[in-house]
Short mmCIF file of C-alpha atoms in Angstrom, two decimals:
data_model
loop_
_atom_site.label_atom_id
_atom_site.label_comp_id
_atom_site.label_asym_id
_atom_site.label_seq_id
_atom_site.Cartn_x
_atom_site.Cartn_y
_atom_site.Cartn_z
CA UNK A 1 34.17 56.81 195.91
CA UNK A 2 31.42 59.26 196.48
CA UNK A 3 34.08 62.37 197.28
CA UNK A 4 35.57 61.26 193.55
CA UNK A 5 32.20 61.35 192.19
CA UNK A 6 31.37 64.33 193.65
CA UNK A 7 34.64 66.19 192.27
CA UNK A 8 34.02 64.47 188.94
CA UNK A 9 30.72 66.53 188.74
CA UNK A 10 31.97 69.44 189.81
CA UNK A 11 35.02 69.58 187.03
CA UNK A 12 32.19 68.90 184.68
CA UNK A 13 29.86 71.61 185.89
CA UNK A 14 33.31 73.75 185.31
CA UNK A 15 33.57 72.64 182.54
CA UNK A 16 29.79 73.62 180.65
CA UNK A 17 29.73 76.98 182.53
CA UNK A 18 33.52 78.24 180.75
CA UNK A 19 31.63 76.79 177.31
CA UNK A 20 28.10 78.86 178.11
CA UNK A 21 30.38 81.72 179.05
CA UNK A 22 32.31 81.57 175.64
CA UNK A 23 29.76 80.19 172.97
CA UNK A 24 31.28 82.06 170.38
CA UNK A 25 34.47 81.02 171.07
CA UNK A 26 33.85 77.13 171.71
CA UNK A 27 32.12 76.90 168.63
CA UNK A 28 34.58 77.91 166.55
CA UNK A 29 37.05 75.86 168.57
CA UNK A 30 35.00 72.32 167.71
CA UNK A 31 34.15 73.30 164.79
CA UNK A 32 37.19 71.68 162.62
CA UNK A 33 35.89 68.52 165.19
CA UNK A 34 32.24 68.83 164.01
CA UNK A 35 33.01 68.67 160.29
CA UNK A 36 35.71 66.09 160.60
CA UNK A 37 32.80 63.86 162.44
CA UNK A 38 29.95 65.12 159.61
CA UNK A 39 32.39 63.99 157.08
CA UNK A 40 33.22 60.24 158.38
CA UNK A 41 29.29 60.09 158.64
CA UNK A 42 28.20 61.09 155.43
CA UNK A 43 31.31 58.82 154.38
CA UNK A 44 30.83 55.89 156.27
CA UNK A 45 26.66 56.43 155.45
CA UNK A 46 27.16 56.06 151.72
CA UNK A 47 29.37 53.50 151.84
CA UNK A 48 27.06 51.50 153.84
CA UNK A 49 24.01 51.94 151.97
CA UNK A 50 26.02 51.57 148.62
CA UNK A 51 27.63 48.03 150.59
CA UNK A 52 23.39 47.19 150.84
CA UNK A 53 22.27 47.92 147.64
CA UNK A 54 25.25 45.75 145.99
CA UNK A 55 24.83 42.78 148.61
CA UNK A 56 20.93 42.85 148.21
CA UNK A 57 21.65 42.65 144.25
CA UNK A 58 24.26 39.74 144.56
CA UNK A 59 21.95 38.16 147.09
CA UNK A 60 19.37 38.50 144.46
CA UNK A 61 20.79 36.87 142.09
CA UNK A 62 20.90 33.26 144.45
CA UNK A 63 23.64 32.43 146.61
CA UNK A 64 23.46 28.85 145.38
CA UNK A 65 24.68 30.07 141.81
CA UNK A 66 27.84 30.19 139.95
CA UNK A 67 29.55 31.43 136.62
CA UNK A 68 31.75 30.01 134.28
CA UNK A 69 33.60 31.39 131.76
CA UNK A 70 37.20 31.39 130.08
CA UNK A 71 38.06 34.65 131.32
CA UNK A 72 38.97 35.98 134.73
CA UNK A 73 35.34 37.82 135.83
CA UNK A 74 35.60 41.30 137.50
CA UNK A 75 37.93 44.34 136.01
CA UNK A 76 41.00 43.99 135.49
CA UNK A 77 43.87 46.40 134.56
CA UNK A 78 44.92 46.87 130.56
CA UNK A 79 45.31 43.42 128.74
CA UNK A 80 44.48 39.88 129.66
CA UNK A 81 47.53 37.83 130.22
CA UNK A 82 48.63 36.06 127.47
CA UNK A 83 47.81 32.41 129.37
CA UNK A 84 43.83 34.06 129.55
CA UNK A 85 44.04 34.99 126.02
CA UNK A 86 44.80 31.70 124.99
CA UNK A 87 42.69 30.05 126.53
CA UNK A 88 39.77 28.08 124.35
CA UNK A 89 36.24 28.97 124.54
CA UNK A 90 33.27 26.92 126.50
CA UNK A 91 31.45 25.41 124.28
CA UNK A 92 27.30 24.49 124.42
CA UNK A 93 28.62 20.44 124.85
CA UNK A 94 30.02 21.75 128.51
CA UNK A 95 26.51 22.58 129.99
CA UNK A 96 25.40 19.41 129.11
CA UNK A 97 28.35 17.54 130.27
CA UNK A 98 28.03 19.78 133.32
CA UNK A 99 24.26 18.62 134.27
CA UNK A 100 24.68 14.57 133.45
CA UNK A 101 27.96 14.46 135.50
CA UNK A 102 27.66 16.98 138.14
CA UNK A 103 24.67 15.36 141.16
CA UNK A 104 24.88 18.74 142.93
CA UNK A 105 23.85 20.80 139.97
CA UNK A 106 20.37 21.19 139.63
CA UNK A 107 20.36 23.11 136.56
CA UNK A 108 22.46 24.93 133.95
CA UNK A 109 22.13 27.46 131.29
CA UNK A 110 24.84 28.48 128.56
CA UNK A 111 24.28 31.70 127.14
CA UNK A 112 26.31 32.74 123.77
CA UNK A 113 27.62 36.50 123.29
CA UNK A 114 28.22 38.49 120.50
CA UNK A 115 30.85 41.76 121.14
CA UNK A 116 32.92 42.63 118.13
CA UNK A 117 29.62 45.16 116.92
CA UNK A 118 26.82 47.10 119.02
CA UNK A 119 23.61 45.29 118.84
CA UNK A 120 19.71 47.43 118.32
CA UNK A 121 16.35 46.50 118.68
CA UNK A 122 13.53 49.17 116.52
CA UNK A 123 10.40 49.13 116.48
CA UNK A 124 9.03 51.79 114.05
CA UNK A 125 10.74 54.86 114.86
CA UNK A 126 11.40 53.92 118.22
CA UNK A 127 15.13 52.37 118.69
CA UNK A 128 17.17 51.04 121.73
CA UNK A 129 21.06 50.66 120.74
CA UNK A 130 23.80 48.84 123.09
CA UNK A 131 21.45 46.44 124.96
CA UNK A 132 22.69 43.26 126.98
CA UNK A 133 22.10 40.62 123.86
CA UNK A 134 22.51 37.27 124.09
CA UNK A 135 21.16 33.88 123.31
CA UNK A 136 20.35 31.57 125.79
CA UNK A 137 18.34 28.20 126.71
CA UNK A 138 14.87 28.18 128.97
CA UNK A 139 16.84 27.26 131.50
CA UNK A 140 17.50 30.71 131.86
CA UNK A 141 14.19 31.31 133.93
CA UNK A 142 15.48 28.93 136.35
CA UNK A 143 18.99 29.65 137.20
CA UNK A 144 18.81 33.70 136.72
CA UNK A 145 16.88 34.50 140.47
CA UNK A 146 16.44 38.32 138.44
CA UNK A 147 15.02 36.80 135.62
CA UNK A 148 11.57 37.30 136.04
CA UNK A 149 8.35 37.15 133.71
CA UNK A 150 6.73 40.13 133.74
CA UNK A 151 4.62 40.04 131.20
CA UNK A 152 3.57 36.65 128.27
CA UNK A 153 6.23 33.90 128.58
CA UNK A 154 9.53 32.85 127.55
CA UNK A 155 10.61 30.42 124.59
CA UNK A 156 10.38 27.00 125.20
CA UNK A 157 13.00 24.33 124.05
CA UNK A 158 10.90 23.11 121.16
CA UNK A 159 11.36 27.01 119.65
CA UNK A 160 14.85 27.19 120.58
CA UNK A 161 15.28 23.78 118.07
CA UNK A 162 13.61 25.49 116.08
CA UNK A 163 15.39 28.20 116.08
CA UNK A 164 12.41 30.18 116.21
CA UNK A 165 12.91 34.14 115.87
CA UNK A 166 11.45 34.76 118.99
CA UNK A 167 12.42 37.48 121.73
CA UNK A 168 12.40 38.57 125.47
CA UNK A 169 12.71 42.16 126.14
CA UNK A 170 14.04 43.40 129.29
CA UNK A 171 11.24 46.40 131.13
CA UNK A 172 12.99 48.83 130.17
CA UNK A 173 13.53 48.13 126.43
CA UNK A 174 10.49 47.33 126.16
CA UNK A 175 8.98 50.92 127.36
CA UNK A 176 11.57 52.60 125.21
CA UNK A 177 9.98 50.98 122.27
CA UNK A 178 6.15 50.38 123.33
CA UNK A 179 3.81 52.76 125.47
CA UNK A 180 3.08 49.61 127.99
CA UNK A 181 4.91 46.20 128.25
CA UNK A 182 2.07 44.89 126.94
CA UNK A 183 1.37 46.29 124.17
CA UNK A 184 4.90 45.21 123.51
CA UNK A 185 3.24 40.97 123.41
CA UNK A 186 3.22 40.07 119.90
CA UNK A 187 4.41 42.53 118.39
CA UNK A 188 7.63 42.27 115.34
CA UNK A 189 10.61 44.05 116.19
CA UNK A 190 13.80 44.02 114.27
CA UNK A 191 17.42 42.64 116.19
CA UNK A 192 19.76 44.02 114.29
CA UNK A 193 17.95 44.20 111.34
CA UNK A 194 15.61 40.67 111.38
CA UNK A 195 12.86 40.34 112.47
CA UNK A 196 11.63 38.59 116.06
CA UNK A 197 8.41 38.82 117.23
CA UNK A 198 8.19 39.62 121.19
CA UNK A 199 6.83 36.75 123.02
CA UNK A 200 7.71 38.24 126.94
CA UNK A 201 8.95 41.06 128.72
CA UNK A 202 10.87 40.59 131.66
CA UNK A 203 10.67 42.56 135.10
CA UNK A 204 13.49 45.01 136.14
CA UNK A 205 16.08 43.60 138.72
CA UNK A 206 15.76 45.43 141.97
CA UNK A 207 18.72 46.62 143.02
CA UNK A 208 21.95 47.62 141.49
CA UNK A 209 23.79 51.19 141.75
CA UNK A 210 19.91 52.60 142.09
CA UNK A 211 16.40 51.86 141.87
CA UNK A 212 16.61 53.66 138.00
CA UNK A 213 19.21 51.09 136.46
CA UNK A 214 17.74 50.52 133.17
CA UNK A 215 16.99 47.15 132.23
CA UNK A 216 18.57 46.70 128.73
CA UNK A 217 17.77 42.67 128.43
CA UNK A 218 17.92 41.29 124.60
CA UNK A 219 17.07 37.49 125.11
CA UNK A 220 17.05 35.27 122.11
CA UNK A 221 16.95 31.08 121.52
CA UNK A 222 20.42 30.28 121.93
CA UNK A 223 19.99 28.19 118.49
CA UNK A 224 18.52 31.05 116.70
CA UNK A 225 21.44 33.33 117.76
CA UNK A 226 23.83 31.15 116.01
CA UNK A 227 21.87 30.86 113.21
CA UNK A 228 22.31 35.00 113.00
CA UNK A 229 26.14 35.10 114.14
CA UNK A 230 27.41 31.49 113.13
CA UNK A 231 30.95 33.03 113.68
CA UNK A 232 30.11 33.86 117.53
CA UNK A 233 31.92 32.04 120.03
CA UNK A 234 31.59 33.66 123.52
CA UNK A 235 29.97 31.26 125.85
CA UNK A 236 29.48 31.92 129.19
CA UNK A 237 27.74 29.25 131.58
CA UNK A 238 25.57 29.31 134.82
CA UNK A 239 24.62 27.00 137.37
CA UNK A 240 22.00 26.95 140.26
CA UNK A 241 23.15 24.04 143.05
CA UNK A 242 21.19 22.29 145.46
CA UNK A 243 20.51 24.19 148.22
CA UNK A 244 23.54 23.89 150.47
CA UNK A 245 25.38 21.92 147.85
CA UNK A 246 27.15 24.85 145.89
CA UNK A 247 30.89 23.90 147.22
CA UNK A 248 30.23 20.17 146.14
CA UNK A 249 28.84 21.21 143.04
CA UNK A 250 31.89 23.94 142.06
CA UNK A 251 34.23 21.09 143.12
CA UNK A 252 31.82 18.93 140.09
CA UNK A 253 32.03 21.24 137.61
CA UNK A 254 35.79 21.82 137.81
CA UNK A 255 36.53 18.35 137.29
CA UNK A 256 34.39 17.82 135.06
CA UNK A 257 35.61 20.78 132.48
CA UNK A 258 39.41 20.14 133.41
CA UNK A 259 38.68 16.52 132.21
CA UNK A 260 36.87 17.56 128.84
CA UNK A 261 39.31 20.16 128.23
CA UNK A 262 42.45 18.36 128.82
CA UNK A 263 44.00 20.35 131.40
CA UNK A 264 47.23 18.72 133.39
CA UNK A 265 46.72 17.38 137.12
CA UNK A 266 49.64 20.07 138.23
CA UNK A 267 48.36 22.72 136.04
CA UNK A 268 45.88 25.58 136.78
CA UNK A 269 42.16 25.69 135.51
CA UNK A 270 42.36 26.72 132.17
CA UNK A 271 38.22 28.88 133.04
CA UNK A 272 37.04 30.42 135.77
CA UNK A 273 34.21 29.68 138.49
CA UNK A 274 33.29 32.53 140.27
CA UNK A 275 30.61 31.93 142.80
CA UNK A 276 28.16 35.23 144.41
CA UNK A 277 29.64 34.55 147.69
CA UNK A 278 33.45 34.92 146.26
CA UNK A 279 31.87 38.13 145.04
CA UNK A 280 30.58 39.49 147.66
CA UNK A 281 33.64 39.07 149.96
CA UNK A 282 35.49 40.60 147.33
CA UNK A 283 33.53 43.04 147.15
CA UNK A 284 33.28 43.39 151.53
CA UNK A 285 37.34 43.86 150.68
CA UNK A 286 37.32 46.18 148.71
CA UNK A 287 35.23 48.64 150.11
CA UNK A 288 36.69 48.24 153.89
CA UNK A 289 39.99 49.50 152.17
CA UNK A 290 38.51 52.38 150.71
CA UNK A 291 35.80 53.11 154.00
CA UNK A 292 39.09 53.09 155.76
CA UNK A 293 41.26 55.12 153.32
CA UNK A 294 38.68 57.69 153.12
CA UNK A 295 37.92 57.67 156.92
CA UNK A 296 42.10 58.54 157.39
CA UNK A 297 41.63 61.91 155.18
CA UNK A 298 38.56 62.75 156.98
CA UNK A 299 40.28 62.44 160.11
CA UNK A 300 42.66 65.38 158.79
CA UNK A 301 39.36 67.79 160.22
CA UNK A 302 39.61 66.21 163.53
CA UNK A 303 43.36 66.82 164.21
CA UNK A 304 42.45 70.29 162.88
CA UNK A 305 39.97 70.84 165.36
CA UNK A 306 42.02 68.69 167.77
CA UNK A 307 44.47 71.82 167.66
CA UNK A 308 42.51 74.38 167.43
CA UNK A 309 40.84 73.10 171.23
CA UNK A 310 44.47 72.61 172.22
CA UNK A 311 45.31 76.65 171.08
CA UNK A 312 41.54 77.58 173.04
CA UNK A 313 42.45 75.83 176.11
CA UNK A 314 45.87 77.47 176.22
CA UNK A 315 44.54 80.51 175.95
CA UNK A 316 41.65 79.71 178.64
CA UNK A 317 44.46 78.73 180.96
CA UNK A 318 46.21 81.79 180.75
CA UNK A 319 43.10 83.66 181.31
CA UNK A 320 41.93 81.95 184.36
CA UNK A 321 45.55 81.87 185.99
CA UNK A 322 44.21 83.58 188.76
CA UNK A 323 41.25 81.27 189.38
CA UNK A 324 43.46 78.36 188.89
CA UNK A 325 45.58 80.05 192.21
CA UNK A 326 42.43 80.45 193.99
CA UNK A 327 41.53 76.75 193.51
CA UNK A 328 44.86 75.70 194.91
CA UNK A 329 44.98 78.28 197.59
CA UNK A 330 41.61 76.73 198.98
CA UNK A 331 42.56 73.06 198.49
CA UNK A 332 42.25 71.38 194.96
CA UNK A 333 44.74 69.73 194.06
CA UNK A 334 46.96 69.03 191.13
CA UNK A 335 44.96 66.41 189.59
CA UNK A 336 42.15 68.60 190.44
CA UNK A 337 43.04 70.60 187.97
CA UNK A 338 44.37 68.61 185.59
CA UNK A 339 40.60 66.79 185.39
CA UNK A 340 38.94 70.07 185.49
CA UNK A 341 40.38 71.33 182.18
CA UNK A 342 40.36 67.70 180.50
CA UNK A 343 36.82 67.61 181.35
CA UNK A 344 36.70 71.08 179.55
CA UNK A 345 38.30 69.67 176.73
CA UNK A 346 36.49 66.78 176.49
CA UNK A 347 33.16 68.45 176.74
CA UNK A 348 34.13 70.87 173.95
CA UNK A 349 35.39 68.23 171.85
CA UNK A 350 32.37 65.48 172.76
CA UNK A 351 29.77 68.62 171.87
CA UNK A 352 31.77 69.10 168.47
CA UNK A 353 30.93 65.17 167.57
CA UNK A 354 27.48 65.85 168.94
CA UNK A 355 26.72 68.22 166.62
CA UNK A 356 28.69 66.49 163.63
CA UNK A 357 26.74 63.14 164.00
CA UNK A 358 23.54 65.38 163.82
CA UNK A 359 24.56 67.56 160.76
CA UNK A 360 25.98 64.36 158.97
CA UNK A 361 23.23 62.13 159.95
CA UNK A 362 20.87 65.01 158.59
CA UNK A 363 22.53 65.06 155.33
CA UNK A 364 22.29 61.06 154.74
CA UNK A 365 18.74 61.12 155.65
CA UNK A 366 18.20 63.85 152.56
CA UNK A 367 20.16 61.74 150.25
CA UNK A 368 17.69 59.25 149.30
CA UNK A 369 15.17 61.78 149.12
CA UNK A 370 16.78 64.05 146.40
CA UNK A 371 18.67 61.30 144.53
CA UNK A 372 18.68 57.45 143.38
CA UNK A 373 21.01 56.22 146.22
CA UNK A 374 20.75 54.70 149.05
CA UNK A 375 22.23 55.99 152.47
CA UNK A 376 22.73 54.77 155.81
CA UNK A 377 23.61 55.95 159.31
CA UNK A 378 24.74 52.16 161.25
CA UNK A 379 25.05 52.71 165.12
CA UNK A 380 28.73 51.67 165.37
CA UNK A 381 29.44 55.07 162.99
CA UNK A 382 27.36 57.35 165.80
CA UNK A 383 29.14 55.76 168.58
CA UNK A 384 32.72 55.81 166.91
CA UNK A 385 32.41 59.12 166.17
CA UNK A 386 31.58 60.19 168.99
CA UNK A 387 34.19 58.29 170.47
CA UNK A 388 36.57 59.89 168.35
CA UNK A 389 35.62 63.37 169.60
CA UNK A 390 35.78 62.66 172.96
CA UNK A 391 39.12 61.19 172.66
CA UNK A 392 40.34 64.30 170.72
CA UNK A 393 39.45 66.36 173.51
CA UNK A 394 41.54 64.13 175.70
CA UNK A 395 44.57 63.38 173.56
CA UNK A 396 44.59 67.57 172.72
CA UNK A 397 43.56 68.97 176.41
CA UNK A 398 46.51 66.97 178.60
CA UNK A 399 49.16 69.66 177.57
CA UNK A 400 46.57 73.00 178.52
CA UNK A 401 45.40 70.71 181.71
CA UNK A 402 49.43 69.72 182.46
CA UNK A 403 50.43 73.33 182.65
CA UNK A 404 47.29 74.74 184.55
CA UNK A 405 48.01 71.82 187.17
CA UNK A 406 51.90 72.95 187.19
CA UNK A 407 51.37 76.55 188.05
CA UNK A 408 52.22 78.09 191.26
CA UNK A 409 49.43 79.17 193.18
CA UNK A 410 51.46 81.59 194.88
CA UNK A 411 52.75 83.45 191.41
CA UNK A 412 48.93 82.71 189.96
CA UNK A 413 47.21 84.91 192.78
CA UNK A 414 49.82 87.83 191.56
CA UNK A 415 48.80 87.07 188.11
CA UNK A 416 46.49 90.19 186.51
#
């Protein structure tokens, strides 16, 4: 054990001297290795802080909450299916159906939308166009985990019978019309064209694709909006369970709506309950197929460098023919030899990833600095890529190390 260690150490000692003799010449060699490794860092860095940012935001929003709607929720590709298009809206009566029926819910709010024309809030000569309107209940406080006050209050359900022309701005609306959020308090505003006076501002989500995402909230009593658009008919619903009660309560709410909406036992829900964890491991999906797709094309640089080690060690092999014969001549043996130029490979290979981790590492670290997003380095990336190199050196040196340990000694000490 101690004579294999011993020759182990030696082949490596080999093994850095040929690279310190030909710096030049090993660097270029790794370096289709080094930016092959850079590249699955910087990759697999953005990806990871862009997985973070979107999981923070969806664990933001409370894992205990759900939406319902008619449609499908996420993208989806050119038009809805007829079956989806067909389907009738949610109506107000559901929410409240939805909290007396449903034990696990512990509260509800339907919001109404209106999308067939772009919506504006102006104040004087100040105007915000194309914000996220709706109308909604104060229930909204409750079951939104992002909606928070951050400056005055938000309607009560008095004003919403009422229908009160009151209004909650989101931050960022609110600075585009007012110097300060609060000097937006009080203050009359027109909605597309009427006039609300604001009551409350709410604060900006953390989160989303970066810390600048605007905040473009237009909240309004969910009676006074259908005063305004008495044709509107988009109603969306959300509910905050019990903590630890969200399956029990999705399995409540289903039955419940397929019962007031007359859907078949052996037919599918006629809505859609989408919960934040069902997003999220969508969304964990999604992004391993594309961490992976994208890791495959930057592995193209590593079987480039992968090569051009193989080409180097060829060459080295050639070159030390006659030192290979010594070696023999004295003793080493075939495996010897084979080691000593894997080891080479290896090395060259392994220093490539060294200095890839480090240049791509580098680079995510500057990210957040320069831009909005978010970047960074986990430890299974360093350790896979280095990984990686090493094993390139292995995979691409047994052909050089092969036909150094199958030369004649006698024919390599005539060698010049």
């Amino acid at each position: 054990m101690l004579a294999l260690r011993q020759d182990y150490r030696e082949n490596l000692q080999l093994a850095f001297d040929t690279i310190r003799t030909h710096k030049l010449r090993s660097f270029l060699a790794v370096l289709g290795v080094m930016i092959g490794v850079a590249l699955i860092i910087l990759v697999v860095g953005l990806v990871q802080g862009f997985r973070e940012t979107i999981q923070d935001e969806i664990t933001a929003e409370g894992l205990d909450t759900a939406w319902v709607a008619r449609f499908a929720q996420g993208p989806h590709a050119g038009r809805r299916p007829k079956e989806e298009r067909e389907r009738k809206p949610l109506i107000r009566e559901d929410g409240i159906a939805v909290m007396q029926s449903c034990p696990a819910v512990k509260q509800a709010a339907v919001s109404i939308f209106e999308w067939t024309q772009p919506h504006s809030v102006k104040y004087q000569r100040n105007q915000v166009q194309g914000g996220e309107f709706r109308g909604t209940f104060p229930a909204y406080l409750e079951v939104y985990s992002n909606a928070n006050l951050k400056a005055g209050r938000f309607f009560s359900d008095s004003e919403n019978e009422h229908r009160e022309n009151l209004v909650v701005l989101g931050e960022n609306v609110a600075m585009a019309l007012f110097p300060s959020v609060n000097d937006a308090l009080g203050k009359e505003v027109l909605v597309d064209g009427s006039n609300f006076m604001v009551i409350g501002v709410l604060e900006k989500p953390i989160g989303g694709f970066g810390n600048n995402d605007e905040d473009r909230r237009v909240v309004i009593p969910f009676y006074t909006f259908r005063k305004l658009y008495p044709a509107a008919f988009e109603i969306a619903m959300r509910f905050l369970a019990y903590p630890g009660q969200l399956d029990a309560a999705v399995d409540q709410v289903r039955e419940v709506l397929r019962r007031r909406r007359n859907v078949p036992y052996d037919k599918p829900d006629n809505f859609t309950i989408q919960t934040n964890m069902e997003i999220r491991k969508q969304f964990n999906e999604i992004i391993g197929g594309v961490v992976l797709a994208i890791v495959v094309l930057s592995s193209i640089g590593l079987l480039i460098g992968g090569m051009g080690v193989m080409n180097i060690m060829l060459v080295s092999v050639t070159e030390r023919t006659k030192e290979i014969g010594v070696r023999k001549a004295i003793g080493a043996r075939r495996s010897d030899i084979t080691w000593q130029f894997l080891f080479e490979a290896m090395t060259l290979t392994g220093a490539g990833g060294l200095m890839g981790i480090l240049a791509g590492s580098l680079i995510v670290f500057l990210i957040p600095m320069v831009t909005d997003l978010k970047a960074v380095v986990p430890a299974w990336a360093v350790i896979i890529g280095f990984t990686v190199s090493v094993g390139i050196g292995l995979v691409f040196g047994v052909w050089p190390a092969t036909k150094a340990a199958k030369l004649n000694p006698v024919e390599a000490l005539r060698y010049e």
